[in-house]
Short mmCIF file of C-alpha atoms and ligand atoms in Angstrom, two decimals:
data_model
loop_
_atom_site.label_atom_id
_atom_site.label_comp_id
_atom_site.label_asym_id
_atom_site.label_seq_id
_atom_site.Cartn_x
_atom_site.Cartn_y
_atom_site.Cartn_z
CA UNK A 943 -0.06 0.17 -0.01
CA UNK A 944 1.52 3.69 -0.84
CA UNK A 945 0.10 6.98 0.85
CA UNK A 946 0.43 9.84 -0.83
CA UNK A 947 -0.41 13.07 1.76
CA UNK A 948 -0.50 16.46 2.74
CA UNK A 949 -0.49 17.72 -1.44
CA UNK A 950 -2.75 19.31 -3.20
CA UNK A 951 -4.91 17.39 -5.68
CA UNK A 952 -6.39 17.50 -9.04
CA UNK A 953 -8.67 14.53 -10.01
CA UNK A 954 -10.53 15.35 -12.72
CA UNK A 955 -13.51 13.22 -11.95
CA UNK A 956 -16.94 14.50 -13.61
CA UNK A 957 -17.38 16.96 -10.43
CA UNK A 958 -13.44 18.10 -11.13
CA UNK A 959 -13.09 17.16 -7.54
CA UNK A 960 -10.51 19.31 -5.79
CA UNK A 961 -8.62 19.20 -3.08
CA UNK A 962 -5.96 22.70 -1.56
CA UNK A 963 -4.64 19.57 1.12
CA UNK A 964 -5.20 15.96 0.57
CA UNK A 965 -4.60 12.09 -0.03
CA UNK A 966 -5.20 9.80 -2.67
CA UNK A 967 -4.15 5.76 -0.63
CA UNK A 968 -2.82 3.42 -3.77
CA UNK A 969 -3.96 -0.58 -3.03
CA UNK A 970 -1.26 -3.81 -3.18
CA UNK A 971 -3.41 -4.49 -6.37
CA UNK A 972 -3.02 -0.81 -8.14
CA UNK A 973 -5.93 0.67 -8.60
CA UNK A 974 -7.12 4.19 -5.86
CA UNK A 975 -8.86 2.75 -2.47
CA UNK A 976 -9.29 5.82 -0.72
CA UNK A 977 -8.87 10.03 -1.58
CA UNK A 978 -10.11 13.13 0.09
CA UNK A 979 -9.31 15.95 2.08
CA UNK A 980 -6.45 16.31 5.12
CA UNK A 981 -4.56 13.22 5.75
CA UNK A 982 -5.09 9.94 5.01
CA UNK A 983 -7.00 7.38 7.64
CA UNK A 984 -5.53 4.47 7.04
CA UNK A 985 -3.04 3.45 10.08
CA UNK A 986 -1.51 0.40 8.30
CA UNK A 987 1.65 0.16 9.34
CA UNK A 988 3.46 -1.38 6.59
CA UNK A 989 1.95 1.37 4.08
CA UNK A 990 4.67 3.15 1.81
CA UNK A 991 4.05 7.14 3.25
CA UNK A 992 4.64 9.82 0.52
CA UNK A 993 5.16 13.15 2.22
CA UNK A 994 3.59 15.59 -0.76
CA UNK A 995 3.74 18.54 0.79
CA UNK A 996 4.29 21.18 -2.03
CA UNK A 997 3.34 18.90 -4.35
CA UNK A 998 -0.05 18.24 -6.52
CA UNK A 999 -1.19 15.03 -7.39
CA UNK A 1000 -2.89 14.56 -10.50
CA UNK A 1001 -4.42 11.40 -13.23
CA UNK A 1002 -0.91 10.25 -14.93
CA UNK A 1003 -1.44 12.07 -18.65
CA UNK A 1004 -2.47 9.99 -21.62
CA UNK A 1005 -0.65 10.32 -24.82
CA UNK A 1006 -2.88 10.13 -27.03
CA UNK A 1007 -0.57 9.73 -30.87
CA UNK A 1008 2.47 8.99 -31.30
CA UNK A 1009 5.27 7.71 -33.62
CA UNK A 1010 7.37 6.58 -31.12
CA UNK A 1011 10.37 5.59 -33.93
CA UNK A 1012 10.79 9.00 -35.02
CA UNK A 1013 13.09 9.54 -32.28
CA UNK A 1014 15.69 8.52 -34.07
CA UNK A 1015 15.09 10.91 -36.83
CA UNK A 1016 14.59 14.19 -34.91
CA UNK A 1017 15.77 18.02 -36.19
CA UNK A 1018 15.55 16.85 -39.64
CA UNK A 1019 13.63 19.30 -42.31
CA UNK A 1020 13.30 21.85 -39.72
CA UNK A 1021 11.24 24.07 -42.18
CA UNK A 1022 9.17 22.09 -44.19
CA UNK A 1023 5.41 21.49 -44.42
CA UNK A 1024 3.61 18.09 -43.90
CA UNK A 1025 4.43 16.70 -47.16
CA UNK A 1026 8.06 17.98 -47.48
CA UNK A 1027 8.73 17.26 -44.79
CA UNK A 1028 6.99 13.39 -45.38
CA UNK A 1029 8.86 13.12 -48.52
CA UNK A 1030 12.45 13.72 -46.94
CA UNK A 1031 12.13 11.75 -44.24
CA UNK A 1032 10.73 8.23 -45.69
CA UNK A 1033 13.85 7.45 -47.25
CA UNK A 1034 14.98 7.57 -43.95
CA UNK A 1035 12.28 6.02 -42.42
CA UNK A 1036 12.86 3.43 -45.19
CA UNK A 1037 15.97 1.61 -43.25
CA UNK A 1038 14.41 1.30 -40.39
CA UNK A 1039 15.74 -1.89 -37.86
CA UNK A 1040 13.63 -3.04 -34.86
CA UNK A 1041 16.46 -2.31 -33.48
CA UNK A 1042 16.44 1.24 -33.80
CA UNK A 1043 12.50 1.13 -33.08
CA UNK A 1044 13.88 -0.20 -29.99
CA UNK A 1045 15.75 2.71 -29.13
CA UNK A 1046 13.76 4.99 -30.55
CA UNK A 1047 10.42 3.54 -28.78
CA UNK A 1048 12.84 3.33 -24.79
CA UNK A 1049 14.05 6.62 -25.82
CA UNK A 1050 10.33 8.49 -26.46
CA UNK A 1051 8.52 6.27 -23.28
CA UNK A 1052 11.36 7.22 -21.30
CA UNK A 1053 11.08 10.50 -22.06
CA UNK A 1054 7.43 10.70 -21.59
CA UNK A 1055 7.58 9.25 -18.40
CA UNK A 1056 9.79 12.18 -17.06
CA UNK A 1057 6.76 14.79 -18.28
CA UNK A 1058 4.02 13.21 -16.52
CA UNK A 1059 2.78 10.30 -18.92
CA UNK A 1060 1.34 6.97 -17.79
CA UNK A 1061 -0.23 5.87 -20.73
CA UNK A 1062 0.72 6.53 -23.90
CA UNK A 1063 -0.32 5.16 -28.05
CA UNK A 1064 1.86 5.26 -30.95
CA UNK A 1065 1.15 4.83 -34.44
CA UNK A 1066 3.81 3.46 -36.41
CA UNK A 1067 3.01 2.13 -39.97
CA UNK A 1068 6.55 1.81 -41.24
CA UNK A 1069 6.73 -1.79 -42.31
CA UNK A 1070 9.26 -2.42 -45.33
CA UNK A 1071 8.58 -5.55 -45.96
CA UNK A 1072 10.67 -8.97 -44.60
CA UNK A 1073 11.80 -7.26 -42.08
CA UNK A 1074 11.54 -8.30 -38.61
CA UNK A 1075 8.17 -6.56 -36.17
CA UNK A 1076 8.54 -3.49 -35.09
CA UNK A 1077 5.43 -3.95 -32.90
CA UNK A 1078 7.04 -6.06 -30.95
CA UNK A 1079 10.52 -4.05 -30.38
CA UNK A 1080 8.52 -1.01 -29.10
CA UNK A 1081 6.18 -3.28 -27.07
CA UNK A 1082 9.69 -4.56 -25.25
CA UNK A 1083 10.32 -0.85 -24.90
CA UNK A 1084 7.00 -0.19 -23.18
CA UNK A 1085 7.15 -3.04 -20.77
CA UNK A 1086 11.29 -1.78 -20.17
CA UNK A 1087 10.35 1.08 -19.23
CA UNK A 1088 6.81 0.23 -17.47
CA UNK A 1089 3.90 2.93 -19.20
CA UNK A 1090 0.30 1.50 -19.77
CA UNK A 1091 0.68 1.02 -23.97
CA UNK A 1092 -1.76 1.81 -26.65
CA UNK A 1093 -0.06 1.24 -29.94
CA UNK A 1094 -1.83 0.49 -32.87
CA UNK A 1095 -0.76 -1.32 -35.76
CA UNK A 1096 0.03 1.32 -38.38
CA UNK A 1097 0.02 1.09 -42.20
CA UNK A 1098 0.26 1.99 -45.38
CA UNK A 1099 -0.71 0.72 -48.83
CA UNK A 1100 -0.83 3.36 -51.51
CA UNK A 1101 2.44 4.46 -52.91
CA UNK A 1102 3.60 7.07 -55.08
CA UNK A 1103 3.62 5.08 -58.38
CA UNK A 1104 -0.76 4.85 -57.12
CA UNK A 1105 -1.21 8.45 -56.67
CA UNK A 1106 -0.13 8.30 -52.32
CA UNK A 1107 2.75 9.87 -51.39
CA UNK A 1108 5.26 7.33 -49.40
CA UNK A 1109 7.78 5.72 -51.67
CA UNK A 1110 6.20 2.26 -52.94
CA UNK A 1111 9.66 0.73 -51.27
CA UNK A 1112 7.80 1.73 -48.07
CA UNK A 1113 4.49 0.73 -48.42
CA UNK A 1114 2.25 -2.79 -47.81
CA UNK A 1115 0.26 -5.01 -50.06
CA UNK A 1116 -3.37 -4.13 -48.63
CA UNK A 1117 -4.21 -8.07 -48.24
CA UNK A 1118 -0.76 -7.70 -46.28
CA UNK A 1119 -0.87 -5.00 -44.03
CA UNK A 1120 -4.83 -6.33 -42.98
CA UNK A 1121 -3.57 -9.74 -41.99
CA UNK A 1122 -0.77 -8.16 -40.24
CA UNK A 1123 -2.64 -6.22 -37.95
CA UNK A 1124 -5.04 -9.48 -37.35
CA UNK A 1125 -1.93 -11.00 -36.41
CA UNK A 1126 -1.10 -8.16 -34.70
CA UNK A 1127 -4.53 -8.38 -32.20
CA UNK A 1128 -3.93 -12.11 -31.53
CA UNK A 1129 -0.70 -11.67 -30.05
CA UNK A 1130 -0.39 -8.88 -28.38
CA UNK A 1131 -4.29 -7.76 -27.60
CA UNK A 1132 -5.32 -8.01 -23.81
CA UNK A 1133 -8.61 -6.66 -22.75
CA UNK A 1134 -8.80 -7.46 -19.85
CA UNK A 1135 -9.40 -4.90 -16.52
CA UNK A 1136 -6.36 -3.50 -15.77
CA UNK A 1137 -4.43 -4.44 -19.12
CA UNK A 1138 -0.97 -2.96 -19.99
CA UNK A 1139 -1.02 -3.66 -23.42
CA UNK A 1140 -3.72 -2.93 -26.06
CA UNK A 1141 -3.49 -2.98 -29.73
CA UNK A 1142 -5.62 -0.26 -31.84
CA UNK A 1143 -6.10 -0.66 -35.93
CA UNK A 1144 -5.19 2.55 -38.03
CA UNK A 1145 -4.13 2.98 -41.16
CA UNK A 1146 -1.59 5.86 -41.89
CA UNK A 1147 -4.19 8.47 -43.82
CA UNK A 1148 -5.84 9.20 -46.73
CA UNK A 1149 -2.70 10.40 -48.78
CA UNK A 1150 -0.82 7.13 -47.94
CA UNK A 1151 -3.66 4.65 -47.58
CA UNK A 1152 -6.02 3.34 -49.26
CA UNK A 1153 -9.73 3.18 -49.58
CA UNK A 1154 -9.83 -0.44 -49.50
CA UNK A 1155 -7.95 -0.79 -47.09
CA UNK A 1156 -9.70 2.29 -44.62
CA UNK A 1157 -12.90 -0.29 -45.56
CA UNK A 1158 -11.25 -3.27 -44.25
CA UNK A 1159 -9.13 -2.08 -41.65
CA UNK A 1160 -13.15 -0.89 -40.09
CA UNK A 1161 -14.48 -4.10 -40.33
CA UNK A 1162 -11.32 -6.40 -38.53
CA UNK A 1163 -11.65 -3.50 -35.87
CA UNK A 1164 -15.40 -3.61 -35.16
CA UNK A 1165 -14.87 -7.87 -35.91
CA UNK A 1166 -12.43 -7.90 -33.12
CA UNK A 1167 -13.77 -4.47 -30.81
CA UNK A 1168 -10.82 -2.75 -30.51
CA UNK A 1169 -10.76 0.72 -31.36
CA UNK A 1170 -9.22 2.52 -34.46
CA UNK A 1171 -7.24 5.50 -35.41
CA UNK A 1172 -6.14 7.64 -38.07
CA UNK A 1173 -4.59 11.09 -39.42
CA UNK A 1174 -7.23 13.16 -41.02
CA UNK A 1175 -7.46 17.22 -41.43
CA UNK A 1176 -4.29 18.10 -40.61
CA UNK A 1177 -3.11 20.96 -43.73
CA UNK A 1178 -4.55 22.63 -46.59
CA UNK A 1179 -2.53 20.38 -48.57
CA UNK A 1180 -4.33 17.18 -46.59
CA UNK A 1181 -7.99 19.06 -47.79
CA UNK A 1182 -6.39 19.68 -51.41
CA UNK A 1183 -5.99 15.98 -51.84
CA UNK A 1184 -9.47 14.78 -50.44
CA UNK A 1185 -11.12 17.00 -53.07
CA UNK A 1186 -8.75 16.17 -55.66
CA UNK A 1187 -8.64 12.78 -55.78
CA UNK A 1188 -12.37 11.73 -53.67
CA UNK A 1189 -14.49 14.69 -54.13
CA UNK A 1190 -15.04 15.93 -50.66
CA UNK A 1191 -13.46 16.32 -47.13
CA UNK A 1192 -11.28 14.62 -45.02
CA UNK A 1193 -14.19 14.09 -42.98
CA UNK A 1194 -17.07 13.46 -45.56
CA UNK A 1195 -13.98 11.39 -46.39
CA UNK A 1196 -14.25 9.25 -43.52
CA UNK A 1197 -17.45 9.58 -43.30
CA UNK A 1198 -18.48 7.76 -46.40
CA UNK A 1199 -15.79 4.84 -45.33
CA UNK A 1200 -17.28 4.11 -42.51
CA UNK A 1201 -14.40 5.95 -40.34
CA UNK A 1202 -16.81 8.32 -38.00
CA UNK A 1203 -17.83 6.77 -34.82
CA UNK A 1204 -17.30 6.30 -30.79
CA UNK A 1205 -14.80 4.01 -31.22
CA UNK A 1206 -12.63 5.91 -33.49
CA UNK A 1207 -10.23 8.78 -32.41
CA UNK A 1208 -8.45 10.77 -35.11
CA UNK A 1209 -5.19 12.82 -35.07
CA UNK A 1210 -4.77 16.55 -35.40
CA UNK A 1211 -8.84 17.73 -36.94
CA UNK A 1212 -7.17 20.72 -37.92
CA UNK A 1213 -9.08 21.92 -40.88
CA UNK A 1214 -12.34 21.79 -39.76
CA UNK A 1215 -15.50 23.46 -40.96
CA UNK A 1216 -18.93 23.54 -38.87
CA UNK A 1217 -20.61 20.43 -40.45
CA UNK A 1218 -17.69 18.73 -40.02
CA UNK A 1219 -17.59 19.27 -36.48
CA UNK A 1220 -21.40 18.54 -35.93
CA UNK A 1221 -20.55 15.06 -37.86
CA UNK A 1222 -17.75 14.24 -35.03
CA UNK A 1223 -20.04 15.32 -32.64
CA UNK A 1224 -22.75 13.28 -34.16
CA UNK A 1225 -20.81 10.14 -33.88
CA UNK A 1226 -18.80 10.11 -30.33
CA UNK A 1227 -15.63 10.83 -32.72
CA UNK A 1228 -12.67 11.76 -30.26
CA UNK A 1229 -9.56 14.03 -31.73
CA UNK A 1230 -5.96 13.95 -30.53
CA UNK A 1231 -5.25 17.26 -30.51
CA UNK A 1232 -0.92 18.05 -31.37
CA UNK A 1233 -0.46 21.94 -30.90
CA UNK A 1234 3.09 21.40 -31.04
CA UNK A 1235 3.28 19.35 -33.99
CA UNK A 1236 1.19 21.57 -35.79
CA UNK A 1237 3.58 24.76 -34.60
CA UNK A 1238 6.62 23.10 -35.71
CA UNK A 1239 5.19 21.41 -39.80
CA UNK A 1240 2.47 25.45 -39.12
CA UNK A 1241 0.14 22.99 -40.06
CA UNK A 1242 -3.09 25.66 -37.86
CA UNK A 1243 -4.36 25.83 -34.78
CA UNK A 1244 -7.63 23.08 -34.25
CA UNK A 1245 -10.57 24.50 -33.06
CA UNK A 1246 -10.64 22.87 -29.50
CA UNK A 1247 -12.84 25.23 -27.44
CA UNK A 1248 -15.27 24.19 -30.59
CA UNK A 1249 -14.90 20.98 -30.27
CA UNK A 1250 -15.52 20.84 -26.82
CA UNK A 1251 -18.43 23.12 -26.80
CA UNK A 1252 -20.39 20.16 -29.16
CA UNK A 1253 -18.77 17.65 -27.27
CA UNK A 1254 -16.51 15.83 -29.08
CA UNK A 1255 -14.44 13.61 -26.78
CA UNK A 1256 -10.61 15.88 -27.43
CA UNK A 1257 -7.67 14.51 -25.85
CA UNK A 1258 -3.77 15.56 -26.45
CA UNK A 1259 -0.74 13.72 -28.70
CA UNK A 1260 2.96 15.32 -28.37
CA UNK A 1261 3.02 13.89 -32.26
CA UNK A 1262 5.97 12.07 -33.41
CA UNK A 1263 9.48 13.57 -32.04
CA UNK A 1264 10.33 14.42 -35.80
CA UNK A 1265 8.01 16.86 -35.76
CA UNK A 1266 7.92 18.10 -32.06
CA UNK A 1267 11.41 17.18 -31.03
CA UNK A 1268 10.76 18.91 -27.43
CA UNK A 1269 8.51 14.88 -27.53
CA UNK A 1270 7.16 15.86 -23.78
CA UNK A 1271 3.61 15.75 -22.74
CA UNK A 1272 3.48 18.19 -19.60
CA UNK A 1273 4.37 20.50 -22.15
CA UNK A 1274 1.62 20.12 -24.00
CA UNK A 1275 -1.30 21.41 -21.98
CA UNK A 1276 0.84 24.97 -21.77
CA UNK A 1277 1.31 24.42 -25.36
CA UNK A 1278 -2.70 23.37 -25.69
CA UNK A 1279 -4.03 25.81 -23.86
CA UNK A 1280 -1.43 29.16 -26.20
CA UNK A 1281 -2.07 27.94 -28.84
CA UNK A 1282 -6.25 27.68 -28.02
CA UNK A 1283 -5.73 31.73 -26.95
CA UNK A 1284 -3.82 32.12 -30.12
CA UNK A 1285 -6.68 31.31 -31.63
CA UNK A 1286 -9.53 31.88 -29.96
CA UNK A 1287 -8.52 34.87 -26.99
CA UNK A 1288 -8.15 35.18 -23.61
CA UNK A 1289 -11.23 33.06 -22.32
CA UNK A 1290 -10.56 30.14 -24.97
CA UNK A 1291 -9.31 27.72 -22.66
CA UNK A 1292 -8.59 27.85 -18.83
CA UNK A 1293 -5.91 26.22 -17.26
CA UNK A 1294 -8.09 23.53 -15.65
CA UNK A 1295 -9.50 22.70 -19.08
CA UNK A 1296 -6.17 22.04 -20.56
CA UNK A 1297 -5.69 19.38 -17.40
CA UNK A 1298 -8.75 17.67 -18.65
CA UNK A 1299 -7.78 17.34 -21.89
CA UNK A 1300 -4.17 15.64 -20.67
CA UNK A 1301 -5.54 12.84 -18.66
CA UNK A 1302 -9.37 12.26 -18.87
CA UNK A 1303 -9.61 13.40 -22.33
CA UNK A 1304 -6.42 11.39 -23.92
CA UNK A 1305 -7.87 8.22 -21.83
CA UNK A 1306 -11.58 9.03 -23.64
CA UNK A 1307 -9.84 9.15 -27.24
CA UNK A 1308 -8.81 5.20 -26.25
CA UNK A 1309 -11.58 3.77 -24.61
CA UNK A 1310 -10.11 3.46 -21.50
CA UNK A 1311 -11.60 6.63 -19.44
CA UNK A 1312 -13.40 3.46 -16.98
CA UNK A 1313 -10.00 2.92 -15.48
CA UNK A 1314 -7.76 5.95 -16.21
CA UNK A 1315 -7.70 9.48 -16.27
CA UNK A 1316 -9.00 10.84 -13.60
CA UNK A 1317 -8.28 10.11 -9.79
CA UNK A 1318 -11.65 8.17 -7.86
CA UNK A 1319 -11.70 5.33 -6.03
CA UNK A 1320 -11.43 1.79 -8.00
CA UNK A 1321 -9.68 3.19 -10.99
CA UNK A 1322 -6.68 2.24 -11.39
CA UNK A 1323 -3.54 4.12 -9.70
CA UNK A 1324 -1.84 6.32 -12.60
CA UNK A 1325 -0.76 9.55 -10.33
CA UNK A 1326 1.67 11.76 -11.18
CA UNK A 1327 2.40 14.18 -8.62
CA UNK A 1328 4.50 16.95 -9.48
CA UNK A 1329 6.52 19.29 -7.45
CA UNK A 1330 5.63 22.72 -7.66
CA UNK A 1331 7.08 24.55 -4.07
CA UNK A 1332 10.63 24.78 -6.50
CA UNK A 1333 11.99 27.85 -7.75
CA UNK A 1334 9.84 27.49 -10.92
CA UNK A 1335 6.99 27.35 -9.46
CA UNK A 1336 6.54 28.70 -6.08
CA UNK A 1337 4.72 31.55 -5.13
CA UNK A 1338 2.05 30.93 -7.89
CA UNK A 1339 -0.56 29.52 -5.68
CA UNK A 1340 -3.15 27.68 -7.72
CA UNK A 1341 -1.67 24.54 -8.66
CA UNK A 1342 -3.34 23.60 -11.50
CA UNK A 1343 -2.33 27.23 -12.80
CA UNK A 1344 1.31 25.91 -11.34
CA UNK A 1345 1.16 22.93 -13.45
CA UNK A 1346 -0.33 24.06 -16.79
CA UNK A 1347 1.24 27.61 -16.96
CA UNK A 1348 4.67 27.28 -14.85
CA UNK A 1349 7.45 25.73 -16.83
CA UNK A 1350 7.82 21.98 -16.95
CA UNK A 1351 7.18 20.50 -13.33
CA UNK A 1352 9.64 17.84 -11.71
CA UNK A 1353 8.01 15.12 -10.51
CA UNK A 1354 8.57 14.26 -7.23
CA UNK A 1355 6.49 10.59 -8.03
CA UNK A 1356 5.11 8.81 -10.76
CA UNK A 1357 2.90 5.72 -10.36
CA UNK A 1358 1.54 3.63 -13.43
CA UNK A 1359 -0.43 1.17 -11.18
CA UNK A 1360 1.08 1.70 -8.42
CA UNK A 1361 4.36 0.61 -9.67
CA UNK A 1362 6.94 3.27 -8.94
CA UNK A 1363 8.36 4.26 -12.43
CA UNK A 1364 9.70 8.03 -11.79
CA UNK A 1365 10.63 9.47 -8.49
CA UNK A 1366 12.27 12.42 -7.28
CA UNK A 1367 12.50 13.34 -11.02
CA UNK A 1368 14.58 9.95 -12.30
CA UNK A 1369 13.16 7.02 -14.16
CA UNK A 1370 13.67 3.88 -11.41
CA UNK A 1371 12.49 1.40 -14.19
CA UNK A 1372 15.11 1.73 -16.38
CA UNK A 1373 18.97 3.93 -16.99
CA UNK A 1374 18.37 7.31 -18.57
CA UNK A 1375 21.91 7.38 -19.62
CA UNK A 1376 21.99 4.25 -21.06
CA UNK A 1377 18.25 5.20 -23.03
CA UNK A 1378 20.27 8.07 -24.37
CA UNK A 1379 23.24 6.48 -25.23
CA UNK A 1380 21.14 3.97 -27.24
CA UNK A 1381 19.16 6.56 -29.24
CA UNK A 1382 22.19 8.24 -29.73
CA UNK A 1383 23.48 4.90 -31.51
CA UNK A 1384 20.89 4.08 -33.92
CA UNK A 1385 20.57 7.40 -34.93
CA UNK A 1386 24.19 7.76 -36.27
CA UNK A 1387 23.56 4.32 -37.30
CA UNK A 1388 20.22 5.34 -39.66
CA UNK A 1389 21.68 8.51 -41.04
CA UNK A 1390 24.98 6.42 -42.24
CA UNK A 1391 23.14 3.66 -43.50
CA UNK A 1392 20.46 6.50 -45.30
CA UNK A 1393 19.48 7.34 -48.94
CA UNK A 1394 21.26 10.37 -50.29
CA UNK A 1395 17.90 11.97 -49.57
CA UNK A 1396 17.93 11.65 -45.74
CA UNK A 1397 21.73 12.96 -45.87
CA UNK A 1398 20.85 15.90 -47.81
CA UNK A 1399 18.07 16.38 -45.47
CA UNK A 1400 21.06 16.99 -42.37
CA UNK A 1401 23.30 18.68 -44.86
ZN1 ZN U 1906 1.10 11.93 -36.53
#
């Protein structure tokens, strides 16, 4: 049993209950057994007691969109829009092997943990035919770091010769992609309560996936009762592509293919008109908002307050580290608030809404709001204890404002299912220096082996 007390608590439950000074008690089954104001009433002498003075306890953050493999291809195509960035990086990614994916995923997940993230998805869609299974590598990395993991088996089957954006060598055959996706579900998906590993189905984007694969992937996911994820409405160029190729907007295209529904979450949703917002709301389709990535690629600012006003579930994603080198989820709380206010003015989004996006909003995207995303008795003990009494935060009396508006806060403690992953700002499940060295080695090896186009990207 772990007893955290004397800390502020922001539960992010339905009533948004907060305590100026309170406690959270975690049972040996990895779930929250008590929570409330003041000290814990439990007198168990064997319990580990954590003095949270000067700290704020929140639900662990939930990352709703990522491409972990990109950790080893950061810093390239620095001034490109999405399509230019992708065409520069595809030849580099074509040389990915499982060792690079493992090193990238371990580094990316370790860094996420250090920014308060307890659950992450990943969207891996680069499966050069004839290579080992990169999904297995990133699952192994998630086990090492100790985060709850919901990777997507992504896919691309629309190469350049068929009118798509990626080179032909980087795409799979439609049938092979579907079979491999089903095999990943068979092998890894754990639907049980408290699961540390669930798999979602995620063809990549309208310009890299055929309509057949989109339709069949949705049918597969629904047959197997798992969630669906894809990129949609990220850039103006994507909208042009959809209008030119399919004669409709990205959201109309998605709807045509059976891709709206309460089992779907979409990455980005930047370019949405009122009709698209209404269809997302009516169908319960969720959106993973990626404000830093959208800024890095100059994609635009998503209409998050409008989505929230209509009841669309919205979570936060850091997105792949090649389009968002910072790779931290804690910092996205502030970025989401800033982006919303740059578009809609000073009342567009407040600090508590930002925290909700990064916690319960992400949990709704992943279909796990019954178990994670808020601190409530019976839920999984995925808890972030942020230290707010240091130089960067002391004097900001509202702890949620200190967390969201202040600099990235250090973690006193990060628990996943009651297991310590971070303590006093350091990873406890693995060695951060080793992760750094392995990622650097993989980066150098990959760039040295990359096609000339990849080398040019570095020059
Ligand atoms: Zn993405």
